[in-house]
PDB file of C-alpha atoms in Angstrom:
ATOM      1  CA  MET O   1     392.005 479.594 233.735  1.00 43.00           C
ATOM      2  CA  THR O   2     388.450 479.828 232.375  1.00 45.00           C
ATOM      3  CA  ALA O   3     385.645 477.568 233.635  1.00 46.00           C
ATOM      4  CA  THR O   4     383.425 475.968 230.960  1.00 49.00           C
ATOM      5  CA  ALA O   5     379.721 475.969 231.705  1.00 51.00           C
ATOM      6  CA  ALA O   6     378.000 472.605 231.150  1.00 53.00           C
ATOM      7  CA  VAL O   7     375.350 472.742 228.441  1.00 52.00           C
ATOM      8  CA  PRO O   8     372.197 470.897 229.562  1.00 56.00           C
ATOM      9  CA  THR O   9     371.125 468.063 227.277  1.00 58.00           C
ATOM     10  CA  PRO O  10     367.580 468.659 226.001  1.00 54.00           C
ATOM     11  CA  THR O  11     365.104 466.100 227.214  1.00 55.00           C
ATOM     12  CA  PRO O  12     363.307 464.401 224.324  1.00 53.00           C
ATOM     13  CA  ALA O  13     359.645 465.180 224.197  1.00 52.00           C
ATOM     14  CA  ARG O  14     357.493 462.353 225.536  1.00 57.00           C
ATOM     15  CA  ALA O  15     355.051 461.064 222.970  1.00 52.00           C
ATOM     16  CA  LEU O  16     351.460 461.340 224.034  1.00 50.00           C
ATOM     17  CA  PRO O  17     349.594 458.033 224.228  1.00 52.00           C
ATOM     18  CA  ALA O  18     347.124 457.427 221.463  1.00 52.00           C
ATOM     19  CA  ARG O  19     343.537 458.082 222.457  1.00 55.00           C
ATOM     20  CA  ARG O  20     341.876 454.701 222.804  1.00 60.00           C
ATOM     21  CA  GLY O  21     338.588 455.705 224.318  1.00 64.00           C
ATOM     22  CA  PRO O  22     336.787 454.082 227.240  1.00 80.00           C
ATOM     23  CA  SER O  23     336.907 450.382 227.980  1.00 86.00           C
ATOM     24  CA  LEU O  24     334.412 447.909 226.583  1.00 88.00           C
ATOM     25  CA  ALA O  25     332.920 447.439 230.043  1.00 90.00           C
ATOM     26  CA  ARG O  26     332.178 451.147 230.368  1.00 91.00           C
ATOM     27  CA  VAL O  27     330.727 451.291 226.862  1.00 92.00           C
ATOM     28  CA  ALA O  28     328.527 448.284 227.672  1.00 93.00           C
ATOM     29  CA  ALA O  29     327.384 449.976 230.877  1.00 93.00           C
ATOM     30  CA  ALA O  30     326.458 453.060 228.879  1.00 91.00           C
ATOM     31  CA  GLU O  31     324.512 450.991 226.340  1.00 91.00           C
ATOM     32  CA  TRP O  32     322.714 449.195 229.164  1.00 92.00           C
ATOM     33  CA  GLY O  33     321.739 452.556 230.601  1.00 90.00           C
ATOM     34  CA  LYS O  34     320.324 453.644 227.256  1.00 88.00           C
ATOM     35  CA  LEU O  35     318.337 450.427 226.863  1.00 90.00           C
ATOM     36  CA  THR O  36     316.824 450.437 230.323  1.00 88.00           C
ATOM     37  CA  SER O  37     316.051 454.159 230.383  1.00 86.00           C
ATOM     38  CA  LEU O  38     313.686 454.050 227.407  1.00 83.00           C
ATOM     39  CA  ARG O  39     310.031 453.038 227.540  1.00 86.00           C
ATOM     40  CA  SER O  40     309.844 451.292 224.174  1.00 86.00           C
ATOM     41  CA  PRO O  41     312.209 448.385 225.021  1.00 88.00           C
ATOM     42  CA  ALA O  42     310.388 447.777 228.308  1.00 91.00           C
ATOM     43  CA  ALA O  43     306.991 447.858 226.589  1.00 93.00           C
ATOM     44  CA  THR O  44     308.242 445.501 223.880  1.00 92.00           C
ATOM     45  CA  ALA O  45     309.548 443.069 226.478  1.00 93.00           C
ATOM     46  CA  VAL O  46     306.257 443.063 228.396  1.00 95.00           C
ATOM     47  CA  ALA O  47     304.308 442.553 225.166  1.00 95.00           C
ATOM     48  CA  THR O  48     306.541 439.642 224.184  1.00 96.00           C
ATOM     49  CA  VAL O  49     305.963 437.839 227.472  1.00 96.00           C
ATOM     50  CA  ALA O  50     302.225 438.531 227.357  1.00 96.00           C
ATOM     51  CA  VAL O  51     301.842 437.332 223.758  1.00 96.00           C
ATOM     52  CA  SER O  52     303.727 434.130 224.511  1.00 96.00           C
ATOM     53  CA  GLY O  53     301.561 433.307 227.514  1.00 96.00           C
ATOM     54  CA  VAL O  54     298.180 434.310 226.064  1.00 96.00           C
ATOM     55  CA  LEU O  55     298.594 432.587 222.707  1.00 96.00           C
ATOM     56  CA  THR O  56     299.798 429.399 224.367  1.00 95.00           C
ATOM     57  CA  TRP O  57     296.830 429.491 226.750  1.00 95.00           C
ATOM     58  CA  LEU O  58     294.389 429.969 223.860  1.00 95.00           C
ATOM     59  CA  SER O  59     295.933 427.145 221.844  1.00 94.00           C
ATOM     60  CA  ALA O  60     296.005 424.720 224.763  1.00 93.00           C
ATOM     61  CA  SER O  61     292.450 425.587 225.775  1.00 93.00           C
ATOM     62  CA  ALA O  62     291.197 424.978 222.232  1.00 92.00           C
ATOM     63  CA  SER O  63     292.958 421.601 222.090  1.00 90.00           C
ATOM     64  CA  SER O  64     291.989 420.439 225.567  1.00 87.00           C
ATOM     65  CA  THR O  65     288.759 418.847 224.328  1.00 86.00           C
ATOM     66  CA  ASP O  66     290.585 416.496 221.954  1.00 87.00           C
ATOM     67  CA  PRO O  67     290.678 412.875 223.149  1.00 84.00           C
ATOM     68  CA  GLY O  68     294.444 412.644 222.678  1.00 84.00           C
ATOM     69  CA  PHE O  69     295.181 416.037 224.199  1.00 88.00           C
ATOM     70  CA  ASP O  70     298.833 416.564 225.143  1.00 88.00           C
ATOM     71  CA  PRO O  71     299.389 419.961 226.780  1.00 88.00           C
ATOM     72  CA  MET O  72     303.086 419.988 225.863  1.00 88.00           C
ATOM     73  CA  GLY O  73     302.078 419.910 222.203  1.00 88.00           C
ATOM     74  CA  SER O  74     300.910 423.534 222.516  1.00 89.00           C
ATOM     75  CA  LEU O  75     304.067 424.761 224.265  1.00 91.00           C
ATOM     76  CA  SER O  76     305.601 426.542 221.278  1.00 90.00           C
ATOM     77  CA  THR O  77     302.416 427.758 219.561  1.00 91.00           C
ATOM     78  CA  GLY O  78     302.918 431.351 220.730  1.00 92.00           C
ATOM     79  CA  LEU O  79     306.529 431.458 219.586  1.00 92.00           C
ATOM     80  CA  PRO O  80     306.027 432.671 215.953  1.00 90.00           C
ATOM     81  CA  LEU O  81     304.359 435.900 217.091  1.00 92.00           C
ATOM     82  CA  ALA O  82     306.311 436.329 220.325  1.00 94.00           C
ATOM     83  CA  GLN O  83     309.566 436.455 218.368  1.00 94.00           C
ATOM     84  CA  ILE O  84     308.383 439.570 216.523  1.00 94.00           C
ATOM     85  CA  GLY O  85     308.602 441.607 219.716  1.00 93.00           C
ATOM     86  CA  LEU O  86     312.273 440.804 220.275  1.00 95.00           C
ATOM     87  CA  LEU O  87     312.994 441.238 216.579  1.00 95.00           C
ATOM     88  CA  VAL O  88     311.694 444.808 216.842  1.00 94.00           C
ATOM     89  CA  LEU O  89     313.575 445.326 220.112  1.00 94.00           C
ATOM     90  CA  GLY O  90     316.832 444.414 218.372  1.00 95.00           C
ATOM     91  CA  VAL O  91     316.088 446.830 215.546  1.00 95.00           C
ATOM     92  CA  LEU O  92     315.466 449.628 218.060  1.00 92.00           C
ATOM     93  CA  VAL O  93     318.863 449.036 219.652  1.00 93.00           C
ATOM     94  CA  GLY O  94     320.645 448.890 216.289  1.00 92.00           C
ATOM     95  CA  THR O  95     319.058 452.046 214.909  1.00 92.00           C
ATOM     96  CA  GLY O  96     318.718 454.069 218.113  1.00 87.00           C
ATOM     97  CA  GLU O  97     321.973 456.005 217.730  1.00 85.00           C
ATOM     98  CA  PHE O  98     321.174 457.069 214.179  1.00 87.00           C
ATOM     99  CA  SER O  99     317.440 457.733 214.467  1.00 83.00           C
ATOM    100  CA  THR O 100     317.998 460.111 217.412  1.00 82.00           C
ATOM    101  CA  GLY O 101     321.238 461.674 216.167  1.00 83.00           C
ATOM    102  CA  THR O 102     323.109 460.719 219.338  1.00 85.00           C
ATOM    103  CA  PHE O 103     325.725 458.873 217.319  1.00 86.00           C
ATOM    104  CA  ARG O 104     327.722 462.127 217.090  1.00 87.00           C
ATOM    105  CA  THR O 105     328.115 462.252 220.847  1.00 87.00           C
ATOM    106  CA  THR O 106     328.625 458.518 221.187  1.00 88.00           C
ATOM    107  CA  PHE O 107     331.385 458.238 218.607  1.00 87.00           C
ATOM    108  CA  THR O 108     333.108 461.356 219.881  1.00 86.00           C
ATOM    109  CA  ALA O 109     333.384 459.617 223.249  1.00 87.00           C
ATOM    110  CA  VAL O 110     334.285 456.275 221.621  1.00 87.00           C
ATOM    111  CA  PRO O 111     336.387 457.164 218.566  1.00 86.00           C
ATOM    112  CA  ARG O 112     337.178 453.526 217.711  1.00 86.00           C
ATOM    113  CA  ARG O 113     333.438 452.985 217.085  1.00 89.00           C
ATOM    114  CA  LEU O 114     333.493 449.174 217.042  1.00 92.00           C
ATOM    115  CA  PRO O 115     333.285 448.826 220.859  1.00 93.00           C
ATOM    116  CA  VAL O 116     329.875 450.486 220.613  1.00 94.00           C
ATOM    117  CA  LEU O 117     328.598 447.805 218.250  1.00 95.00           C
ATOM    118  CA  VAL O 118     330.132 445.021 220.360  1.00 95.00           C
ATOM    119  CA  ALA O 119     328.568 446.484 223.496  1.00 96.00           C
ATOM    120  CA  GLN O 120     325.171 446.634 221.799  1.00 96.00           C
ATOM    121  CA  VAL O 121     325.455 442.951 220.910  1.00 96.00           C
ATOM    122  CA  VAL O 122     326.385 442.020 224.488  1.00 96.00           C
ATOM    123  CA  VAL O 123     323.659 444.148 226.068  1.00 96.00           C
ATOM    124  CA  THR O 124     320.991 442.980 223.626  1.00 96.00           C
ATOM    125  CA  ALA O 125     321.885 439.323 224.129  1.00 96.00           C
ATOM    126  CA  GLY O 126     321.846 439.673 227.918  1.00 96.00           C
ATOM    127  CA  ALA O 127     318.616 441.638 228.133  1.00 96.00           C
ATOM    128  CA  THR O 128     316.726 439.477 225.651  1.00 96.00           C
ATOM    129  CA  LEU O 129     317.924 436.309 227.347  1.00 97.00           C
ATOM    130  CA  VAL O 130     316.089 437.435 230.465  1.00 97.00           C
ATOM    131  CA  VAL O 131     312.993 438.363 228.440  1.00 97.00           C
ATOM    132  CA  SER O 132     313.148 435.061 226.560  1.00 97.00           C
ATOM    133  CA  VAL O 133     313.267 433.025 229.746  1.00 97.00           C
ATOM    134  CA  LEU O 134     310.249 434.941 231.039  1.00 97.00           C
ATOM    135  CA  ALA O 135     308.403 434.430 227.741  1.00 97.00           C
ATOM    136  CA  VAL O 136     309.049 430.679 227.826  1.00 97.00           C
ATOM    137  CA  ALA O 137     307.961 430.579 231.461  1.00 97.00           C
ATOM    138  CA  ALA O 138     304.769 432.427 230.472  1.00 97.00           C
ATOM    139  CA  ALA O 139     304.133 429.770 227.817  1.00 96.00           C
ATOM    140  CA  VAL O 140     304.448 427.051 230.441  1.00 96.00           C
ATOM    141  CA  VAL O 141     302.044 428.910 232.724  1.00 96.00           C
ATOM    142  CA  GLY O 142     299.649 429.221 229.797  1.00 95.00           C
ATOM    143  CA  LEU O 143     299.425 425.424 229.644  1.00 95.00           C
ATOM    144  CA  LEU O 144     298.383 424.993 233.255  1.00 94.00           C
ATOM    145  CA  PRO O 145     294.622 425.781 232.974  1.00 94.00           C
ATOM    146  CA  ALA O 146     294.102 423.354 230.082  1.00 93.00           C
ATOM    147  CA  ALA O 147     296.198 420.653 231.725  1.00 92.00           C
ATOM    148  CA  GLY O 148     294.379 421.130 235.015  1.00 90.00           C
ATOM    149  CA  SER O 149     290.993 420.800 233.335  1.00 90.00           C
ATOM    150  CA  ARG O 150     291.991 417.305 232.220  1.00 88.00           C
ATOM    151  CA  GLY O 151     293.641 416.387 235.505  1.00 88.00           C
ATOM    152  CA  MET O 152     297.106 416.346 233.918  1.00 88.00           C
ATOM    153  CA  THR O 153     300.426 417.533 235.285  1.00 87.00           C
ATOM    154  CA  LEU O 154     303.202 419.040 233.208  1.00 88.00           C
ATOM    155  CA  ASP O 155     306.403 417.024 232.907  1.00 85.00           C
ATOM    156  CA  LEU O 156     309.055 419.615 232.039  1.00 88.00           C
ATOM    157  CA  ALA O 157     311.955 417.202 232.423  1.00 87.00           C
ATOM    158  CA  GLY O 158     310.720 414.302 230.324  1.00 83.00           C
ATOM    159  CA  GLY O 159     311.054 413.478 226.637  1.00 84.00           C
ATOM    160  CA  GLN O 160     312.197 416.340 224.436  1.00 87.00           C
ATOM    161  CA  THR O 161     310.665 419.039 226.599  1.00 91.00           C
ATOM    162  CA  PRO O 162     314.048 420.368 227.885  1.00 93.00           C
ATOM    163  CA  GLN O 163     315.259 420.680 224.292  1.00 92.00           C
ATOM    164  CA  VAL O 164     312.044 422.447 223.313  1.00 92.00           C
ATOM    165  CA  LEU O 165     312.396 424.920 226.185  1.00 95.00           C
ATOM    166  CA  ALA O 166     316.051 425.594 225.343  1.00 95.00           C
ATOM    167  CA  GLY O 167     315.304 425.889 221.629  1.00 94.00           C
ATOM    168  CA  MET O 168     312.519 428.395 222.238  1.00 95.00           C
ATOM    169  CA  THR O 169     314.835 430.520 224.384  1.00 96.00           C
ATOM    170  CA  VAL O 170     317.681 430.439 221.850  1.00 96.00           C
ATOM    171  CA  GLN O 171     315.315 431.271 218.998  1.00 95.00           C
ATOM    172  CA  LEU O 172     313.988 434.357 220.775  1.00 96.00           C
ATOM    173  CA  VAL O 173     317.502 435.637 221.568  1.00 97.00           C
ATOM    174  CA  ALA O 174     318.621 434.951 217.988  1.00 96.00           C
ATOM    175  CA  MET O 175     315.720 436.975 216.615  1.00 96.00           C
ATOM    176  CA  ALA O 176     316.710 439.946 218.771  1.00 96.00           C
ATOM    177  CA  LEU O 177     320.292 439.741 217.490  1.00 97.00           C
ATOM    178  CA  LEU O 178     319.041 439.455 213.915  1.00 97.00           C
ATOM    179  CA  GLY O 179     317.004 442.631 214.432  1.00 96.00           C
ATOM    180  CA  LEU O 180     320.084 444.344 215.894  1.00 96.00           C
ATOM    181  CA  ALA O 181     322.224 443.280 212.928  1.00 96.00           C
ATOM    182  CA  LEU O 182     319.718 444.563 210.374  1.00 96.00           C
ATOM    183  CA  GLY O 183     319.222 447.783 212.321  1.00 95.00           C
ATOM    184  CA  ALA O 184     322.971 448.426 212.580  1.00 94.00           C
ATOM    185  CA  LEU O 185     323.345 447.742 208.875  1.00 94.00           C
ATOM    186  CA  LEU O 186     320.414 449.806 207.574  1.00 94.00           C
ATOM    187  CA  ARG O 187     320.477 452.494 210.336  1.00 92.00           C
ATOM    188  CA  ARG O 188     316.798 453.340 209.771  1.00 92.00           C
ATOM    189  CA  SER O 189     314.040 451.839 211.903  1.00 92.00           C
ATOM    190  CA  VAL O 190     311.293 451.436 209.317  1.00 94.00           C
ATOM    191  CA  PRO O 191     313.377 449.773 206.569  1.00 95.00           C
ATOM    192  CA  ALA O 192     315.026 447.537 209.164  1.00 95.00           C
ATOM    193  CA  VAL O 193     311.707 446.416 210.689  1.00 95.00           C
ATOM    194  CA  VAL O 194     310.217 445.781 207.244  1.00 95.00           C
ATOM    195  CA  ALA O 195     313.259 443.764 206.153  1.00 95.00           C
ATOM    196  CA  ALA O 196     313.219 441.736 209.363  1.00 94.00           C
ATOM    197  CA  VAL O 197     309.506 440.907 209.193  1.00 93.00           C
ATOM    198  CA  VAL O 198     309.734 439.997 205.508  1.00 93.00           C
ATOM    199  CA  LEU O 199     312.698 437.675 206.100  1.00 93.00           C
ATOM    200  CA  VAL O 200     311.268 436.002 209.192  1.00 93.00           C
ATOM    201  CA  LEU O 201     307.531 435.819 208.490  1.00 90.00           C
ATOM    202  CA  VAL O 202     306.355 437.001 205.092  1.00 90.00           C
ATOM    203  CA  LEU O 203     308.845 435.413 202.711  1.00 90.00           C
ATOM    204  CA  PRO O 204     308.714 431.866 204.196  1.00 85.00           C
ATOM    205  CA  VAL O 205     304.905 431.880 204.088  1.00 83.00           C
ATOM    206  CA  ALA O 206     304.840 433.263 200.544  1.00 85.00           C
ATOM    207  CA  LEU O 207     307.286 430.639 199.332  1.00 83.00           C
ATOM    208  CA  MET O 208     305.333 427.830 200.948  1.00 76.00           C
ATOM    209  CA  LEU O 209     302.106 429.044 199.354  1.00 77.00           C
ATOM    210  CA  ALA O 210     303.805 429.277 195.968  1.00 72.00           C
ATOM    211  CA  SER O 211     305.274 425.795 196.187  1.00 65.00           C
ATOM    212  CA  ASP O 212     303.754 422.473 195.210  1.00 56.00           C
ATOM    213  CA  PRO O 213     300.089 422.586 196.244  1.00 53.00           C
ATOM    214  CA  GLY O 214     300.500 419.093 197.657  1.00 53.00           C
ATOM    215  CA  ILE O 215     302.988 420.306 200.259  1.00 50.00           C
ATOM    216  CA  GLY O 216     301.373 420.813 203.617  1.00 50.00           C
ATOM    217  CA  GLY O 217     298.124 419.228 202.518  1.00 52.00           C
ATOM    218  CA  ALA O 218     296.355 416.751 204.735  1.00 53.00           C
ATOM    219  CA  PRO O 219     296.791 413.102 203.729  1.00 56.00           C
ATOM    220  CA  PRO O 220     293.739 411.113 202.611  1.00 57.00           C
ATOM    221  CA  VAL O 221     291.672 409.569 205.367  1.00 56.00           C
ATOM    222  CA  GLY O 222     293.289 406.387 206.624  1.00 59.00           C
ATOM    223  CA  GLU O 223     296.759 407.182 205.241  1.00 61.00           C
ATOM    224  CA  ALA O 224     299.705 408.269 207.315  1.00 57.00           C
ATOM    225  CA  TYR O 225     301.363 411.609 206.650  1.00 56.00           C
ATOM    226  CA  ALA O 226     304.434 411.263 204.451  1.00 57.00           C
ATOM    227  CA  ARG O 227     307.049 414.004 204.473  1.00 57.00           C
ATOM    228  CA  PRO O 228     307.335 415.407 200.925  1.00 59.00           C
ATOM    229  CA  GLU O 229     310.539 415.111 198.974  1.00 75.00           C
ATOM    230  CA  VAL O 230     313.097 417.884 199.044  1.00 78.00           C
ATOM    231  CA  THR O 231     312.140 420.746 196.748  1.00 81.00           C
ATOM    232  CA  ALA O 232     313.934 423.904 195.669  1.00 83.00           C
ATOM    233  CA  VAL O 233     311.339 426.128 197.313  1.00 83.00           C
ATOM    234  CA  GLY O 234     311.490 424.147 200.528  1.00 83.00           C
ATOM    235  CA  THR O 235     315.280 424.371 200.561  1.00 87.00           C
ATOM    236  CA  VAL O 236     315.225 428.148 200.044  1.00 88.00           C
ATOM    237  CA  THR O 237     312.656 428.474 202.817  1.00 86.00           C
ATOM    238  CA  ALA O 238     314.844 426.431 205.171  1.00 88.00           C
ATOM    239  CA  VAL O 239     317.833 428.751 204.732  1.00 91.00           C
ATOM    240  CA  LEU O 240     315.831 431.878 205.510  1.00 92.00           C
ATOM    241  CA  PRO O 241     316.074 432.984 209.150  1.00 92.00           C
ATOM    242  CA  GLY O 242     312.436 432.132 209.874  1.00 87.00           C
ATOM    243  CA  GLY O 243     312.806 428.656 208.389  1.00 87.00           C
ATOM    244  CA  ALA O 244     316.157 427.950 210.040  1.00 90.00           C
ATOM    245  CA  ALA O 245     314.746 428.933 213.429  1.00 89.00           C
ATOM    246  CA  THR O 246     312.159 426.145 213.265  1.00 87.00           C
ATOM    247  CA  TYR O 247     314.946 423.564 213.472  1.00 89.00           C
ATOM    248  CA  LEU O 248     315.919 424.806 216.929  1.00 90.00           C
ATOM    249  CA  VAL O 249     312.677 423.553 218.460  1.00 86.00           C
ATOM    250  CA  PRO O 250     312.166 419.765 218.195  1.00 77.00           C
ATOM    251  CA  ASP O 251     308.777 418.706 216.846  1.00 66.00           C
ATOM    252  CA  ALA O 252     308.013 422.278 215.766  1.00 61.00           C
ATOM    253  CA  GLY O 253     307.128 421.007 212.302  1.00 58.00           C
ATOM    254  CA  GLY O 254     310.238 422.063 210.408  1.00 63.00           C
ATOM    255  CA  VAL O 255     309.897 423.079 206.779  1.00 69.00           C
ATOM    256  CA  ASP O 256     308.052 420.854 204.335  1.00 72.00           C
ATOM    257  CA  GLY O 257     310.064 420.019 201.223  1.00 77.00           C
ATOM    258  CA  ALA O 258     313.347 421.057 202.897  1.00 80.00           C
ATOM    259  CA  PRO O 259     316.402 418.965 203.764  1.00 82.00           C
ATOM    260  CA  ASP O 260     316.670 417.900 207.386  1.00 84.00           C
ATOM    261  CA  LEU O 261     319.237 420.389 208.690  1.00 85.00           C
ATOM    262  CA  GLY O 262     318.857 419.260 212.275  1.00 87.00           C
ATOM    263  CA  VAL O 263     319.361 421.480 215.287  1.00 89.00           C
ATOM    264  CA  GLY O 264     323.013 422.153 214.440  1.00 91.00           C
ATOM    265  CA  GLY O 265     322.305 423.030 210.821  1.00 91.00           C
ATOM    266  CA  GLY O 266     319.441 425.330 211.714  1.00 91.00           C
ATOM    267  CA  ALA O 267     321.583 427.049 214.349  1.00 93.00           C
ATOM    268  CA  ALA O 268     324.446 427.513 211.848  1.00 95.00           C
ATOM    269  CA  VAL O 269     322.156 429.064 209.233  1.00 94.00           C
ATOM    270  CA  LEU O 270     320.582 431.376 211.790  1.00 93.00           C
ATOM    271  CA  ALA O 271     324.008 432.372 213.134  1.00 95.00           C
ATOM    272  CA  ALA O 272     325.107 433.265 209.607  1.00 96.00           C
ATOM    273  CA  TRP O 273     322.076 435.527 209.239  1.00 96.00           C
ATOM    274  CA  VAL O 274     323.190 437.355 212.389  1.00 96.00           C
ATOM    275  CA  LEU O 275     326.953 437.453 211.830  1.00 96.00           C
ATOM    276  CA  VAL O 276     327.051 438.470 208.163  1.00 96.00           C
ATOM    277  CA  PRO O 277     324.964 441.663 208.547  1.00 95.00           C
ATOM    278  CA  LEU O 278     326.846 442.461 211.752  1.00 95.00           C
ATOM    279  CA  GLY O 279     330.175 442.060 209.959  1.00 95.00           C
ATOM    280  CA  VAL O 280     329.098 444.299 207.081  1.00 95.00           C
ATOM    281  CA  ALA O 281     327.754 446.852 209.560  1.00 94.00           C
ATOM    282  CA  ALA O 282     331.075 446.779 211.442  1.00 94.00           C
ATOM    283  CA  VAL O 283     333.080 447.379 208.266  1.00 94.00           C
ATOM    284  CA  ARG O 284     330.785 450.204 207.255  1.00 90.00           C
ATOM    285  CA  LEU O 285     330.936 451.723 210.727  1.00 89.00           C
ATOM    286  CA  ARG O 286     334.733 451.604 210.808  1.00 85.00           C
ATOM    287  CA  SER O 287     335.549 452.680 207.250  1.00 84.00           C
ATOM    288  CA  ARG O 288     332.917 455.212 206.239  1.00 74.00           C
ATOM    289  CA  ASP O 289     331.890 458.626 207.479  1.00 71.00           C
ATOM    290  CA  LEU O 290     328.820 458.792 209.633  1.00 69.00           C
ATOM    291  CA  VAL O 291     325.839 460.666 208.261  1.00 63.00           C
TER     292      VAL O 291
END
């Protein structure tokens, strides 16, 4: 009788798990480390806070001699220039990987690529929220000398002041995200900064100057100011990021000759200016080779 040796059944090879890269939290931590380890973002943040406080102080001091002086009327006067600092900060975050060439290392560690962009959005929003709160606080401090010279106290909880404070903060954060979106899309610092400044500052002013010469003019003596009718130029200006941002701050003046978008409409237009470039940048980042 012959014994038959049992033939071992081959074990099927175990498939290796697909490489998914590090978690979003770890990518965000890495992006935070990059942001806080550089001097330029810190310098930009300090400059933003300083500009907000100094310009507000100058404006309030100049107005303090008026008989009907209201210190809260100068609260947002430093905002148009203060937002430029965070706009540039966003561009620096969006272009940093490509201007330094570190994108090769970054996307080798994070092959899916998109978590890097998402982490940059999260880190930029968080960091600039802190800077924005400090910039708004600096604006409030800038009002104190002028208010004190007239024996006035600041009422931060009355009227529309809470909405003004919140609108200023949101506008500053939105400008940083707009800069990030343009930087991620264009990948070059200079073109991205130029595009951002033109969209936010230059183009709205140029359109207003080219519009009806009666728009923005002072009314005749003894007549009340009448808001001009809606014009094509005013409407185009309102849907630019700089024009839409003015709707976030009540009593900031809005855009002459533009439809009344309200806070919600202005926020929607500004959000579109952030999300559309970010979406295009995400598609480009995911589908095309990096150069």
